[in-house]
């Protein structure tokens, strides 16, 4: 009898071993002009994922620059009047203002008229001429976004586009909602804007691939191994068009109004907060590796980064030197100066 | 007599271990094939094991035509304005082809080692 019990016990034990490879709940949907994937582990995964998806769909209606009923569009067409807003607008704007200051203007969310001139919103692409861009740049001024106790106003014809922080903010909100549902293990990707919650269920680190900026659809430059963090890449390859054999990409340099022409092919930022990771990646891409590294060393804002330069070099910040595996079959190598 | 029952138990015990570990091994090895999943409007329409495709064929998914080949899958044509999905060419191991305007996704179920891919 004892033996029968002990055998049954062993069988139970083996079965529990089998179920240790816990299957996550995967949710995939379209929102914010991209595809979103939520991978959530744990008991409440189904409910939590559903709530998170609904939150993104709600935020999309507020933050969209193309939806004329969105709060952002209301601000843009208010002619300087104060529009009352919630934290969902205030938090991304405040983050953008802070990054604007830290990056000495490299992130600017008032470039909407310039982006429109290039056709990045309508997808009716063209190359605006110098004088047109100069005129449009006069409206690009972060100081014209005035925050008051209960609202936002954009004065002097300035218009905002939260595109450089909206997905990051949405990712942060998803992670917050998942936490509220006692989820301790999840990884989400909002069109390549990645954020993780905790570690994998077995305690190991998440593996997140960094795209090869020259063959982003098929190749990786390497893999990051991280615990809880937000990870966002900005690169010239993400949205661009060709006219007369020249490629123009969507990250405009606020100083010139032309696509940013720094030494970088892409930059990947790791930061605790999703909104900041998103905004910083755009800022660092425009700044170029040298100024971006200075900002890193200044510790005015805490982040880590993977820079991929036009010389096919990869530069890692000090804090992630042991958390990156280079794709040995790829075209990139570590920069000597930062070994 | 006592010895015989002991042996019997050992055999039972060992066979349980063998059965269970085989089950675990199979469970882990099975998803190793290259399975392409095609979805439209967030619904799964096809699951195709690319390694078992002998002759190429096409599938019509709304306004998109998917070309299925041995080991590869690609978007042959699309009625969307930018045709980014067609320009992307063939995929075989990593990644996915997404036609945002038509909400069609072709994805190859990833290597279990990778949790997310930055774009």
Coordinates of C-alpha atoms in Angstrom, one line a residue:
Chain A
X1 CA 0.0 0.0 0.0
X2 CA 2.8 2.4 1.0
X3 CA 4.5 1.6 -2.3
X4 CA 1.4 2.4 -4.3
X5 CA 1.1 5.7 -2.6
X6 CA 4.7 6.6 -3.1
X7 CA 4.5 5.7 -6.8
X8 CA 1.4 7.9 -7.2
X9 CA 3.2 10.6 -5.5
X10 CA 6.1 10.4 -7.9
X11 CA 3.7 10.5 -10.9
X12 CA 2.1 13.6 -9.5
X13 CA 5.6 15.1 -9.0
X14 CA 6.5 14.4 -12.6
X15 CA 3.3 15.9 -13.9
X16 CA 3.9 19.1 -11.9
X17 CA 7.3 19.2 -13.5
X18 CA 5.6 19.1 -16.9
X19 CA 3.4 22.0 -16.1
X20 CA 6.4 24.0 -15.0
X21 CA 6.8 25.2 -18.6
X22 CA 3.9 27.6 -18.1
X23 CA 2.2 28.8 -21.3
X24 CA 1.7 32.5 -21.6
X25 CA -1.5 34.2 -22.8
X26 CA -0.7 35.9 -26.2
X27 CA -2.9 38.8 -27.4
X28 CA -2.3 40.4 -30.8
X29 CA -4.2 43.4 -32.1
X30 CA -3.8 46.5 -34.3
X31 CA -3.8 50.0 -32.7
X32 CA -1.8 53.2 -33.1
X33 CA -1.0 52.4 -36.7
X34 CA 0.9 49.4 -35.8
X35 CA 0.7 45.8 -34.5
X36 CA 0.8 45.1 -30.8
X37 CA 1.6 41.8 -29.0
X38 CA 1.0 41.2 -25.3
X39 CA 2.6 38.0 -23.8
X40 CA 1.4 37.6 -20.3
X41 CA 2.1 34.9 -17.7
X42 CA 0.1 34.0 -14.6
X43 CA -3.4 33.3 -13.2
X44 CA -5.1 36.6 -14.2
X45 CA -3.4 36.8 -17.6
X46 CA -6.6 36.6 -19.7
X47 CA -8.5 39.4 -17.8
X48 CA -5.4 41.5 -17.4
X49 CA -4.6 41.3 -21.2
X50 CA -8.1 42.3 -22.1
X51 CA -8.0 45.3 -19.8
X52 CA -4.6 46.3 -21.2
X53 CA -5.9 46.1 -24.8
X54 CA -8.9 48.2 -23.9
X55 CA -6.6 50.8 -22.4
X56 CA -4.5 51.1 -25.5
X57 CA -7.7 51.5 -27.7
X58 CA -8.8 54.2 -25.2
X59 CA -5.4 56.0 -25.3
X60 CA -5.3 55.9 -29.1
X61 CA -8.5 58.0 -29.3
X62 CA -6.9 60.6 -27.1
X63 CA -3.3 60.7 -28.4
X64 CA -3.8 60.3 -32.2
X65 CA -2.7 63.2 -34.3
X66 CA -4.6 62.0 -37.4
X67 CA -8.0 61.5 -35.7
X68 CA -9.6 64.9 -35.7
X69 CA -11.7 64.1 -32.6
X70 CA -8.7 63.2 -30.5
X71 CA -7.6 65.4 -27.6
X72 CA -4.4 66.2 -29.4
X73 CA -6.3 67.4 -32.4
X74 CA -8.5 69.5 -30.2
X75 CA -5.4 71.2 -28.7
X76 CA -4.0 71.7 -32.2
X77 CA -7.1 73.4 -33.5
X78 CA -7.9 75.4 -30.3
X79 CA -6.1 78.6 -31.5
X80 CA -4.4 79.1 -28.2
X81 CA -7.3 78.4 -25.9
X82 CA -6.8 76.2 -22.9
X83 CA -8.1 72.6 -23.4
X84 CA -8.7 70.7 -20.3
X85 CA -6.9 67.4 -20.3
X86 CA -6.2 64.4 -18.1
X87 CA -2.9 62.8 -17.1
X88 CA -3.0 60.8 -20.3
X89 CA -2.0 64.0 -22.1
X90 CA -0.1 65.8 -19.4
X91 CA 2.3 62.9 -18.5
X92 CA 3.6 62.4 -22.1
X93 CA 3.9 66.2 -22.7
X94 CA 5.8 66.7 -19.4
X95 CA 8.1 63.8 -20.3
X96 CA 8.7 65.3 -23.8
X97 CA 9.5 68.8 -22.3
X98 CA 12.0 67.3 -19.8
X99 CA 13.7 65.3 -22.6
X100 CA 13.7 68.4 -24.8
X101 CA 15.6 70.3 -22.1
X102 CA 18.1 67.5 -21.4
X103 CA 18.8 66.8 -25.1
X104 CA 19.1 70.5 -25.8
X105 CA 16.2 70.4 -28.3
X106 CA 16.9 67.1 -30.0
X107 CA 13.4 65.9 -29.1
X108 CA 10.8 68.3 -30.2
X109 CA 7.1 67.4 -30.3
X110 CA 6.1 70.6 -32.1
X111 CA 7.5 69.5 -35.5
X112 CA 4.0 68.5 -36.8
X113 CA 3.8 71.2 -39.6
X114 CA 7.3 70.0 -40.9
X115 CA 6.3 66.3 -40.8
X116 CA 3.1 67.2 -42.7
X117 CA 5.1 69.1 -45.3
X118 CA 7.3 65.9 -45.9
X119 CA 4.1 63.9 -46.2
X120 CA 4.9 61.6 -43.3
X121 CA 1.3 61.7 -42.0
X122 CA -0.6 61.5 -45.3
X123 CA 2.0 59.2 -46.9
X124 CA 1.9 61.5 -49.8
X125 CA 5.7 62.0 -49.8
X126 CA 7.5 65.0 -51.1
X127 CA 10.7 67.0 -50.5
X128 CA 9.9 70.5 -49.3
X129 CA 12.3 73.3 -50.2
X130 CA 14.5 75.3 -47.8
X131 CA 12.4 78.4 -47.4
X132 CA 9.3 76.3 -46.8
X133 CA 11.0 74.4 -44.1
X134 CA 12.4 77.5 -42.5
X135 CA 9.0 79.0 -42.3
X136 CA 7.5 75.9 -40.8
X137 CA 10.3 75.7 -38.2
X138 CA 9.3 79.0 -36.8
X139 CA 6.1 77.3 -35.5
X140 CA 8.2 74.6 -33.8
X141 CA 8.8 75.8 -30.3
X142 CA 8.3 73.7 -27.2
X143 CA 7.9 76.9 -25.1
X144 CA 4.6 77.5 -27.0
X145 CA 3.1 74.5 -25.2
X146 CA 1.7 76.1 -22.0
X147 CA 0.7 73.8 -19.2
X148 CA -1.7 75.2 -16.6
X149 CA -3.5 73.6 -13.6
X150 CA -6.2 71.9 -15.6
X151 CA -5.2 72.1 -19.2
X152 CA -2.9 72.7 -22.1
X153 CA -2.8 75.4 -24.7
X154 CA -0.6 75.8 -27.7
X155 CA 0.0 79.4 -28.6
X156 CA 1.4 81.2 -31.7
X157 CA 0.2 78.6 -34.1
X158 CA 2.3 75.8 -32.6
X159 CA 0.9 72.2 -33.0
X160 CA 1.9 69.1 -31.2
X161 CA 2.4 65.5 -32.3
X162 CA 2.9 63.0 -29.4
X163 CA 4.1 60.3 -31.8
X164 CA 7.5 60.1 -30.3
X165 CA 6.2 59.3 -26.8
X166 CA 2.6 57.9 -27.2
X167 CA 3.5 54.3 -27.7
X168 CA 6.0 54.4 -24.8
X169 CA 3.3 55.9 -22.6
X170 CA 0.8 53.3 -23.8
X171 CA 3.4 50.6 -23.0
X172 CA 3.9 52.0 -19.5
X173 CA 0.1 52.1 -18.9
X174 CA -0.2 48.5 -20.0
X175 CA 2.6 47.4 -17.5
X176 CA 0.9 49.4 -14.7
X177 CA -2.5 47.7 -15.5
X178 CA -0.9 44.2 -15.6
X179 CA 0.8 44.9 -12.2
X180 CA -2.5 46.0 -10.7
X181 CA -3.9 42.6 -11.8
X182 CA -1.0 40.9 -9.8
X183 CA 0.8 39.9 -13.0
X184 CA 4.5 39.5 -12.3
X185 CA 5.8 38.3 -15.6
X186 CA 5.0 39.8 -19.0
X187 CA 6.6 41.1 -22.2
X188 CA 4.7 43.5 -24.5
X189 CA 5.6 44.8 -27.9
X190 CA 3.8 47.8 -29.4
X191 CA 5.1 47.7 -32.9
X192 CA 8.6 47.0 -31.7
X193 CA 8.3 49.3 -28.7
X194 CA 9.1 46.7 -26.0
X195 CA 8.5 46.7 -22.3
X196 CA 8.9 43.9 -19.8
X197 CA 7.4 43.2 -16.4
X198 CA 9.5 41.3 -13.9
X199 CA 11.5 38.4 -15.4
X200 CA 10.4 35.2 -17.1
X201 CA 8.4 32.9 -14.8
X202 CA 11.5 30.8 -14.0
X203 CA 13.4 33.9 -13.0
X204 CA 15.6 34.1 -16.1
X205 CA 16.1 37.2 -18.1
X206 CA 14.1 38.2 -21.2
X207 CA 15.8 37.9 -24.6
X208 CA 15.1 40.8 -26.9
X209 CA 16.6 41.1 -30.3
X210 CA 17.9 44.3 -31.7
X211 CA 17.2 44.7 -35.4
X212 CA 19.9 45.0 -38.0
X213 CA 19.2 48.6 -39.2
X214 CA 20.2 47.7 -42.8
X215 CA 18.2 44.5 -43.0
X216 CA 15.7 45.0 -40.3
X217 CA 13.1 42.6 -41.6
X218 CA 15.3 39.5 -41.6
X219 CA 18.5 40.1 -39.6
X220 CA 19.4 41.0 -36.0
X221 CA 22.4 42.9 -34.8
X222 CA 22.3 41.1 -31.5
X223 CA 20.3 40.2 -28.4
X224 CA 19.7 42.0 -25.2
X225 CA 19.2 40.0 -22.0
X226 CA 17.3 42.1 -19.5
X227 CA 15.0 42.0 -16.4
X228 CA 12.2 44.6 -16.0
X229 CA 12.7 47.5 -18.4
X230 CA 11.3 49.4 -21.3
X231 CA 13.3 49.0 -24.6
X232 CA 12.8 51.2 -27.7
X233 CA 14.7 51.5 -30.9
X234 CA 14.8 54.6 -33.1
X235 CA 16.3 54.2 -36.6
X236 CA 16.3 55.7 -40.0
X237 CA 15.0 52.4 -41.5
X238 CA 11.7 52.5 -39.6
X239 CA 9.7 54.9 -41.9
X240 CA 11.2 56.4 -45.0
X241 CA 10.6 57.0 -48.7
X242 CA 12.8 57.3 -51.8
X243 CA 12.7 60.2 -54.3
X244 CA 15.3 60.5 -57.1
X245 CA 17.4 57.8 -55.6
X246 CA 17.7 59.5 -52.2
X247 CA 16.1 58.1 -49.1
X248 CA 14.4 60.4 -46.6
X249 CA 13.4 59.1 -43.2
X250 CA 10.9 60.3 -40.6
X251 CA 13.0 61.5 -37.7
X252 CA 13.4 65.2 -38.5
X253 CA 16.2 67.2 -36.9
X254 CA 14.4 70.1 -35.1
X255 CA 17.3 72.4 -36.1
X256 CA 17.1 72.0 -39.8
X257 CA 13.7 70.4 -40.5
X258 CA 15.4 67.8 -42.6
X259 CA 15.8 64.1 -41.7
X260 CA 18.3 63.8 -39.0
X261 CA 21.8 63.0 -40.3
X262 CA 23.8 62.0 -37.2
X263 CA 26.4 59.2 -37.2
X264 CA 23.8 56.6 -36.1
X265 CA 21.9 54.0 -38.0
X266 CA 19.9 53.2 -34.9
X267 CA 19.8 53.6 -31.2
X268 CA 18.2 51.3 -28.7
X269 CA 17.3 52.8 -25.3
X270 CA 16.7 50.9 -22.1
X271 CA 15.0 52.9 -19.4
X272 CA 12.8 52.0 -16.4
X273 CA 9.9 54.1 -17.7
X274 CA 8.2 53.5 -21.1
X275 CA 7.4 57.1 -21.9
X276 CA 11.0 58.2 -21.3
X277 CA 12.5 55.2 -23.2
X278 CA 10.4 56.2 -26.2
X279 CA 11.2 59.9 -26.2
X280 CA 14.9 59.4 -25.4
X281 CA 15.4 57.0 -28.3
X282 CA 14.3 59.7 -30.7
X283 CA 16.4 62.4 -28.9
X284 CA 19.6 60.2 -28.8
X285 CA 19.2 59.3 -32.5
X286 CA 19.2 63.0 -33.5
X287 CA 22.0 63.9 -31.0
X288 CA 24.4 61.3 -32.4
X289 CA 26.6 58.9 -30.4
X290 CA 29.0 61.4 -28.9
X291 CA 26.5 63.8 -27.4
X292 CA 24.2 61.0 -26.5
X293 CA 27.1 59.4 -24.5
X294 CA 27.8 62.6 -22.8
X295 CA 24.2 62.7 -21.6
X296 CA 24.5 59.1 -20.4
X297 CA 27.6 60.0 -18.4
X298 CA 26.0 63.1 -16.9
X299 CA 23.4 60.9 -15.2
X300 CA 20.9 63.7 -15.5
X301 CA 18.6 60.9 -16.7
X302 CA 19.2 57.3 -16.1
X303 CA 19.2 55.0 -19.1
X304 CA 21.3 52.5 -21.0
X305 CA 21.8 52.3 -24.8
X306 CA 23.0 50.3 -27.8
X307 CA 24.3 52.6 -30.5
X308 CA 24.8 51.2 -34.1
X309 CA 26.8 53.7 -36.1
X310 CA 27.1 54.2 -39.9
X311 CA 30.7 52.7 -39.5
X312 CA 29.0 49.4 -38.6
X313 CA 30.2 49.8 -35.0
X314 CA 28.2 48.9 -31.9
X315 CA 28.7 51.0 -28.8
X316 CA 27.2 49.8 -25.5
X317 CA 26.8 51.9 -22.4
X318 CA 28.6 50.7 -19.3
X319 CA 25.6 49.2 -17.6
X320 CA 24.7 46.7 -20.3
X321 CA 28.1 45.5 -21.4
X322 CA 27.3 42.0 -20.0
X323 CA 23.7 42.0 -21.2
X324 CA 24.2 42.0 -24.9
X325 CA 25.2 39.2 -27.3
X326 CA 26.5 40.3 -30.7
X327 CA 25.1 38.3 -33.7
X328 CA 28.4 36.7 -34.8
X329 CA 27.0 36.3 -38.4
X330 CA 26.1 40.0 -38.6
X331 CA 27.9 42.9 -40.2
X332 CA 28.6 44.8 -37.0
X333 CA 31.5 44.9 -34.5
X334 CA 32.2 46.5 -31.2
X335 CA 33.7 50.0 -31.3
X336 CA 37.3 50.1 -29.9
X337 CA 36.8 53.3 -28.0
X338 CA 34.2 51.8 -25.7
X339 CA 35.6 48.4 -25.0
Chain B
X1 CA 8.4 -13.6 -3.1
X2 CA 9.4 -10.4 -1.4
X3 CA 12.2 -9.9 -3.9
X4 CA 10.0 -10.4 -6.9
X5 CA 7.5 -7.7 -5.8
X6 CA 10.4 -5.4 -5.3
X7 CA 11.7 -6.0 -8.8
X8 CA 8.2 -5.5 -10.1
X9 CA 8.0 -2.1 -8.4
X10 CA 11.3 -1.1 -9.8
X11 CA 10.2 -2.0 -13.3
X12 CA 7.0 0.0 -12.9
X13 CA 8.8 2.9 -11.5
X14 CA 11.4 2.9 -14.3
X15 CA 8.8 2.6 -17.0
X16 CA 6.9 5.6 -15.6
X17 CA 10.1 7.6 -15.7
X18 CA 10.8 6.6 -19.2
X19 CA 7.2 7.4 -20.4
X20 CA 7.2 10.8 -18.7
X21 CA 10.6 11.9 -19.9
X22 CA 9.7 10.9 -23.4
X23 CA 6.5 12.9 -23.1
X24 CA 8.4 15.9 -21.9
X25 CA 11.0 15.5 -24.7
X26 CA 8.4 15.2 -27.4
X27 CA 6.5 18.2 -26.0
X28 CA 9.7 20.3 -26.2
X29 CA 10.8 19.1 -29.7
X30 CA 7.5 19.2 -31.5
X31 CA 7.1 23.0 -32.0
X32 CA 10.5 23.0 -33.6
X33 CA 9.1 22.9 -37.2
X34 CA 8.8 26.2 -39.0
X35 CA 5.2 27.0 -38.7
X36 CA 3.9 30.0 -40.5
X37 CA 0.6 31.5 -39.1
X38 CA -1.5 33.8 -41.3
X39 CA -4.0 36.0 -39.6
X40 CA -6.4 38.6 -40.8
X41 CA -8.4 41.0 -38.5
X42 CA -6.7 39.3 -35.6
X43 CA -8.2 35.9 -36.5
X44 CA -6.0 32.9 -37.4
X45 CA -6.8 31.7 -40.9
X46 CA -3.9 29.3 -41.7
X47 CA -1.2 27.4 -40.0
X48 CA 1.3 26.0 -42.4
X49 CA 4.4 23.9 -41.7
X50 CA 6.8 25.4 -44.2
X51 CA 9.2 22.5 -44.0
X52 CA 6.6 20.1 -45.3
X53 CA 5.6 22.2 -48.4
X54 CA 6.5 20.2 -51.5
X55 CA 5.1 22.4 -54.3
X56 CA 4.6 26.1 -54.1
X57 CA 1.1 27.5 -54.0
X58 CA -0.7 30.7 -53.3
X59 CA -3.4 31.7 -50.8
X60 CA -5.8 34.6 -51.2
X61 CA -6.4 36.5 -48.0
X62 CA -8.7 39.4 -48.7
X63 CA -6.8 41.7 -51.0
X64 CA -3.5 39.9 -50.4
X65 CA -2.0 36.9 -52.1
X66 CA 0.4 34.9 -50.0
X67 CA 3.0 32.7 -51.8
X68 CA 3.9 29.5 -49.8
X69 CA 7.1 27.7 -50.8
X70 CA 9.3 25.0 -49.3
X71 CA 10.8 26.7 -46.3
X72 CA 9.7 30.2 -47.3
X73 CA 6.7 32.4 -47.2
X74 CA 6.1 35.8 -48.8
X75 CA 3.4 38.3 -49.8
X76 CA 3.1 38.0 -53.6
X77 CA 0.7 40.9 -54.1
X78 CA -1.5 43.2 -52.2
X79 CA -4.1 45.9 -53.0
X80 CA -2.8 48.2 -50.2
X81 CA -1.3 51.6 -51.2
X82 CA 2.3 51.2 -50.0
X83 CA 2.9 47.5 -50.7
X84 CA 5.5 47.4 -47.9
X85 CA 4.5 43.8 -47.3
X86 CA 5.3 42.8 -50.9
X87 CA 8.7 44.7 -50.9
X88 CA 9.7 42.8 -47.7
X89 CA 10.3 39.6 -49.7
X90 CA 10.6 36.1 -48.4
X91 CA 10.9 35.2 -44.7
X92 CA 11.9 31.8 -43.5
X93 CA 13.1 31.9 -39.9
X94 CA 12.9 35.2 -38.1
X95 CA 10.1 37.7 -38.0
X96 CA 6.8 38.5 -39.6
X97 CA 5.3 40.2 -42.6
X98 CA 2.6 42.7 -41.7
X99 CA 0.2 44.4 -44.1
X100 CA -1.0 47.2 -41.8
X101 CA -3.7 48.6 -44.2
X102 CA -5.3 45.2 -44.7
X103 CA -4.6 43.9 -41.2
X104 CA -2.9 40.8 -42.5
X105 CA -0.1 39.2 -40.6
X106 CA 2.2 36.3 -41.7
X107 CA 4.4 35.3 -38.8
X108 CA 6.7 32.4 -38.3
X109 CA 6.4 31.1 -34.8
X110 CA 9.5 32.3 -33.2
X111 CA 12.4 30.5 -31.7
X112 CA 11.3 30.0 -28.1
X113 CA 14.5 31.6 -26.9
X114 CA 13.5 35.0 -28.1
X115 CA 10.8 36.9 -26.2
X116 CA 10.5 40.1 -28.2
X117 CA 12.0 41.7 -31.2
X118 CA 12.8 45.5 -31.5
X119 CA 11.9 47.1 -34.7

